[in-house]
Amino acid sequence: MGYYGVRGTSLENNFIKNRIDSDEYVDGFYKLIIPTNISKYGTVSKITYIGTSTCLKTIKAGDIIFGGEGYGKGKSFVVIEEDGNIATNYHGIRIVCDYEVPVSSKIFVKCVLSYLREQGLIDCYGVGGNGGHFAPAYFHLAKIPNFPESIKQEIVCLYHNPQVTYDASKFTLENFLEYDRGFNINAGIYELDKSMKYLQSKLEQAIECIADDEEVDISF
């Protein structure tokens, strides 16, 4: 299928010489997505930021970040939205294609890799101790089925459905539940994760207002 893996940059101090880590966005820092922070569903549970004078390998929209070692082995995430400053560590393998393919094709590959991990096959393919590793040299062991295009698209939409948007500008307290339920029926995992994080931020704002004895304004 033309896919191959490229290791992320080693973030060890003896390699990059200098680094500043942050849990908050800092202008000019790299957004760091590492395999241990990728959930089994293919979402990112935590994003950190790293500043360094070293030029790190960056990841483009459509690339797959794949965990090559240890606990994160086999976890994967597809970068859906363009962000020119995303990086991963050495344990994160950037899976790319040597010719242009649509993002949906890459999402399908990611979904198959997730299935292989859930079935324990990635562990079988891995070698070595301490959780083992599944390096690019072994990628040929992971077989990608040649399903009809219609089946591929059904699978892809379970992860990312670009036809569904979470338009919070249309929300009111009266119509929120109806709109949210309709969205949840058609949304993919990627969209559900984004909407959940959005609502979580709104909830945290409300809780903070309550804790500070301030008026709670639920607006979208």
CSV table of C-alpha atoms in Angstrom, one decimal:
chain,number,residue,atom,x,y,z
A,1,MET,CA,0.0,0.0,0.0
A,2,GLY,CA,3.0,2.3,0.0
A,3,TYR,CA,3.0,3.0,3.8
A,4,TYR,CA,6.2,3.2,5.8
A,5,GLY,CA,7.2,4.4,9.3
A,6,VAL,CA,9.5,7.3,10.3
A,7,ARG,CA,10.7,7.6,13.9
A,8,GLY,CA,10.0,10.8,15.8
A,9,THR,CA,12.9,12.8,17.2
A,10,SER,CA,14.6,11.5,20.4
A,11,LEU,CA,13.8,14.0,23.1
A,12,GLU,CA,16.5,12.9,25.5
A,13,ASN,CA,18.6,15.8,26.8
A,14,ASN,CA,21.8,14.3,25.4
A,15,PHE,CA,20.3,14.6,22.0
A,16,ILE,CA,18.4,17.8,21.8
A,17,LYS,CA,20.7,19.6,24.3
A,18,ASN,CA,18.0,21.9,25.7
A,19,ARG,CA,14.3,21.8,26.4
A,20,ILE,CA,11.5,23.5,28.3
A,21,ASP,CA,8.4,21.5,29.1
A,22,SER,CA,5.0,23.0,29.6
A,23,ASP,CA,1.4,21.8,30.2
A,24,GLU,CA,0.1,25.0,28.6
A,25,TYR,CA,0.5,26.4,25.1
A,26,VAL,CA,3.5,28.7,24.6
A,27,ASP,CA,4.1,30.5,21.3
A,28,GLY,CA,6.8,28.8,19.4
A,29,PHE,CA,6.7,25.6,21.3
A,30,TYR,CA,6.0,22.2,19.7
A,31,LYS,CA,2.7,20.5,20.5
A,32,LEU,CA,3.8,17.1,21.7
A,33,ILE,CA,1.6,14.0,21.1
A,34,ILE,CA,3.2,10.8,22.4
A,35,PRO,CA,2.0,7.2,22.4
A,36,THR,CA,1.4,7.0,26.1
A,37,ASN,CA,-1.1,9.8,25.9
A,38,ILE,CA,-3.1,8.2,23.1
A,39,SER,CA,-6.1,6.2,24.3
A,40,LYS,CA,-7.1,2.8,23.0
A,41,TYR,CA,-9.9,4.6,21.0
A,42,GLY,CA,-7.4,6.7,19.1
A,43,THR,CA,-8.0,10.0,20.9
A,44,VAL,CA,-5.4,12.1,22.7
A,45,SER,CA,-5.9,12.2,26.5
A,46,LYS,CA,-3.2,14.8,27.2
A,47,ILE,CA,-1.2,17.3,25.1
A,48,THR,CA,2.0,18.8,26.4
A,49,TYR,CA,4.3,21.4,24.8
A,50,ILE,CA,8.1,21.5,24.4
A,51,GLY,CA,10.4,24.3,23.6
A,52,THR,CA,13.8,23.6,22.2
A,53,SER,CA,16.3,25.2,19.8
A,54,THR,CA,16.7,21.8,18.1
A,55,CYS,CA,14.6,21.4,14.9
A,56,LEU,CA,12.2,18.5,15.6
A,57,LYS,CA,10.6,16.3,13.0
A,58,THR,CA,7.0,17.6,12.6
A,59,ILE,CA,3.8,15.8,11.7
A,60,LYS,CA,1.3,16.8,9.0
A,61,ALA,CA,-2.4,16.5,8.7
A,62,GLY,CA,-3.3,12.9,7.6
A,63,ASP,CA,-0.2,11.4,9.2
A,64,ILE,CA,-0.7,8.5,11.7
A,65,ILE,CA,1.1,8.6,15.0
A,66,PHE,CA,1.8,5.0,16.0
A,67,GLY,CA,3.2,3.7,19.3
A,68,GLY,CA,6.3,1.5,18.7
A,69,GLU,CA,7.2,0.4,22.1
A,70,GLY,CA,6.1,-0.7,25.6
A,71,TYR,CA,2.7,0.2,27.0
A,72,GLY,CA,2.0,2.5,24.1
A,73,LYS,CA,2.8,-0.2,21.5
A,74,GLY,CA,0.1,-0.3,18.8
A,75,LYS,CA,-1.8,2.8,19.9
A,76,SER,CA,-2.5,5.2,17.1
A,77,PHE,CA,-3.9,8.6,16.3
A,78,VAL,CA,-4.6,10.3,13.0
A,79,VAL,CA,-3.9,14.0,12.8
A,80,ILE,CA,-7.1,15.3,11.2
A,81,GLU,CA,-6.5,19.0,11.3
A,82,GLU,CA,-3.5,20.9,10.0
A,83,ASP,CA,-1.1,22.1,12.6
A,84,GLY,CA,2.4,22.8,11.5
A,85,ASN,CA,4.1,22.3,14.9
A,86,ILE,CA,3.1,18.8,16.1
A,87,ALA,CA,5.9,16.5,17.1
A,88,THR,CA,6.3,13.1,18.8
A,89,ASN,CA,9.1,11.3,20.6
A,90,TYR,CA,11.3,8.5,19.4
A,91,HIS,CA,8.7,5.9,20.5
A,92,GLY,CA,6.1,7.6,18.3
A,93,ILE,CA,6.3,6.4,14.7
A,94,ARG,CA,4.9,8.6,12.0
A,95,ILE,CA,3.2,6.4,9.4
A,96,VAL,CA,3.1,8.1,6.0
A,97,CYS,CA,2.5,7.0,2.4
A,98,ASP,CA,5.0,7.4,-0.4
A,99,TYR,CA,2.3,8.8,-2.7
A,100,GLU,CA,-0.7,11.0,-2.2
A,101,VAL,CA,-3.8,9.3,-0.7
A,102,PRO,CA,-6.9,10.8,0.9
A,103,VAL,CA,-7.0,11.1,4.6
A,104,SER,CA,-9.8,8.6,4.7
A,105,SER,CA,-7.4,5.9,3.4
A,106,LYS,CA,-5.0,6.7,6.3
A,107,ILE,CA,-7.8,6.5,8.8
A,108,PHE,CA,-8.8,3.1,7.5
A,109,VAL,CA,-5.2,1.9,8.0
A,110,LYS,CA,-5.3,3.3,11.6
A,111,CYS,CA,-8.6,1.5,12.3
A,112,VAL,CA,-7.1,-1.8,11.1
A,113,LEU,CA,-4.0,-1.3,13.3
A,114,SER,CA,-6.3,-0.6,16.3
A,115,TYR,CA,-8.2,-3.8,15.5
A,116,LEU,CA,-4.9,-5.8,15.4
A,117,ARG,CA,-3.9,-4.3,18.7
A,118,GLU,CA,-7.2,-5.2,20.3
A,119,GLN,CA,-6.9,-8.7,19.1
A,120,GLY,CA,-3.4,-9.0,20.6
A,121,LEU,CA,-1.7,-9.4,17.2
A,122,ILE,CA,0.5,-6.3,17.6
A,123,ASP,CA,1.9,-7.9,20.8
A,124,CYS,CA,2.5,-11.1,18.8
A,125,TYR,CA,4.4,-9.2,16.1
A,126,GLY,CA,6.5,-7.3,18.6
A,127,VAL,CA,9.9,-8.4,19.7
A,128,GLY,CA,12.0,-7.9,22.8
A,129,GLY,CA,11.3,-7.4,26.5
A,130,ASN,CA,9.7,-4.7,28.6
A,131,GLY,CA,6.6,-4.7,26.5
A,132,GLY,CA,8.5,-5.3,23.3
A,133,HIS,CA,8.7,-3.1,20.3
A,134,PHE,CA,7.0,-3.1,16.9
A,135,ALA,CA,9.4,-1.1,14.8
A,136,PRO,CA,9.0,-0.1,11.1
A,137,ALA,CA,11.1,-3.1,10.1
A,138,TYR,CA,8.2,-5.4,11.2
A,139,PHE,CA,5.4,-3.4,9.6
A,140,HIS,CA,5.1,-5.9,6.8
A,141,LEU,CA,3.6,-8.4,9.3
A,142,ALA,CA,0.5,-6.2,9.8
A,143,LYS,CA,-1.8,-7.2,6.9
A,144,ILE,CA,-4.3,-4.5,5.7
A,145,PRO,CA,-7.5,-6.1,4.2
A,146,ASN,CA,-8.6,-5.0,0.7
A,147,PHE,CA,-12.2,-4.3,1.5
A,148,PRO,CA,-14.6,-2.8,-1.0
A,149,GLU,CA,-14.5,1.0,-0.8
A,150,SER,CA,-18.0,1.2,0.6
A,151,ILE,CA,-17.0,-1.0,3.6
A,152,LYS,CA,-13.8,1.0,4.1
A,153,GLN,CA,-15.9,4.2,4.3
A,154,GLU,CA,-18.3,2.7,6.8
A,155,ILE,CA,-15.3,1.9,9.0
A,156,VAL,CA,-13.7,5.3,8.5
A,157,CYS,CA,-16.8,7.2,9.5
A,158,LEU,CA,-16.8,5.4,12.9
A,159,TYR,CA,-13.6,7.2,13.6
A,160,HIS,CA,-14.1,10.5,11.7
A,161,ASN,CA,-17.2,11.7,10.0
A,162,PRO,CA,-16.4,15.0,8.2
A,163,GLN,CA,-20.1,15.5,7.4
A,164,VAL,CA,-20.9,16.1,11.1
A,165,THR,CA,-20.1,19.4,12.9
A,166,TYR,CA,-20.6,20.4,16.5
A,167,ASP,CA,-22.0,23.9,15.9
A,168,ALA,CA,-22.2,25.3,19.4
A,169,SER,CA,-23.4,28.7,18.1
A,170,LYS,CA,-26.9,27.1,17.6
A,171,PHE,CA,-27.1,25.8,21.2
A,172,THR,CA,-29.5,27.1,23.8
A,173,LEU,CA,-30.4,25.5,27.1
A,174,GLU,CA,-33.7,24.5,25.6
A,175,ASN,CA,-32.4,22.7,22.5
A,176,PHE,CA,-29.1,21.5,23.7
A,177,LEU,CA,-30.1,17.9,24.6
A,178,GLU,CA,-31.9,17.3,21.3
A,179,TYR,CA,-29.0,18.7,19.2
A,180,ASP,CA,-26.4,16.9,21.2
A,181,ARG,CA,-28.2,13.5,20.9
A,182,GLY,CA,-28.6,14.0,17.1
A,183,PHE,CA,-24.9,14.8,16.8
A,184,ASN,CA,-23.8,11.8,18.9
A,185,ILE,CA,-25.7,9.4,16.6
A,186,ASN,CA,-23.7,10.3,13.5
A,187,ALA,CA,-20.4,11.6,14.9
A,188,GLY,CA,-17.2,9.6,14.7
A,189,ILE,CA,-14.9,9.0,17.7
A,190,TYR,CA,-12.8,12.0,16.7
A,191,GLU,CA,-15.8,14.4,16.7
A,192,LEU,CA,-17.2,12.8,20.0
A,193,ASP,CA,-13.9,13.4,21.7
A,194,LYS,CA,-13.8,17.1,20.6
A,195,SER,CA,-17.3,17.7,21.7
A,196,MET,CA,-16.7,16.0,25.0
A,197,LYS,CA,-13.6,18.2,25.7
A,198,TYR,CA,-15.6,21.3,24.7
A,199,LEU,CA,-18.4,20.5,27.1
A,200,GLN,CA,-16.0,19.6,29.8
A,201,SER,CA,-14.4,23.0,29.6
A,202,LYS,CA,-17.8,24.6,29.9
A,203,LEU,CA,-18.6,22.5,33.0
A,204,GLU,CA,-15.3,23.4,34.6
A,205,GLN,CA,-16.0,27.1,34.0
A,206,ALA,CA,-19.4,26.6,35.7
A,207,ILE,CA,-17.9,24.8,38.7
A,208,GLU,CA,-15.3,27.5,39.1
A,209,CYS,CA,-18.0,30.1,39.2
A,210,ILE,CA,-19.9,28.2,41.9
A,211,ALA,CA,-16.7,27.8,43.9
A,212,ASP,CA,-16.1,31.5,43.7
A,213,ASP,CA,-19.7,32.3,44.6
A,214,GLU,CA,-20.2,33.9,41.2
A,215,GLU,CA,-23.2,33.8,38.9
A,216,VAL,CA,-23.2,30.9,36.6
A,217,ASP,CA,-23.8,31.8,33.0
A,218,ILE,CA,-24.3,28.7,30.8
A,219,SER,CA,-23.7,30.0,27.3
A,220,PHE,CA,-22.3,28.3,24.2
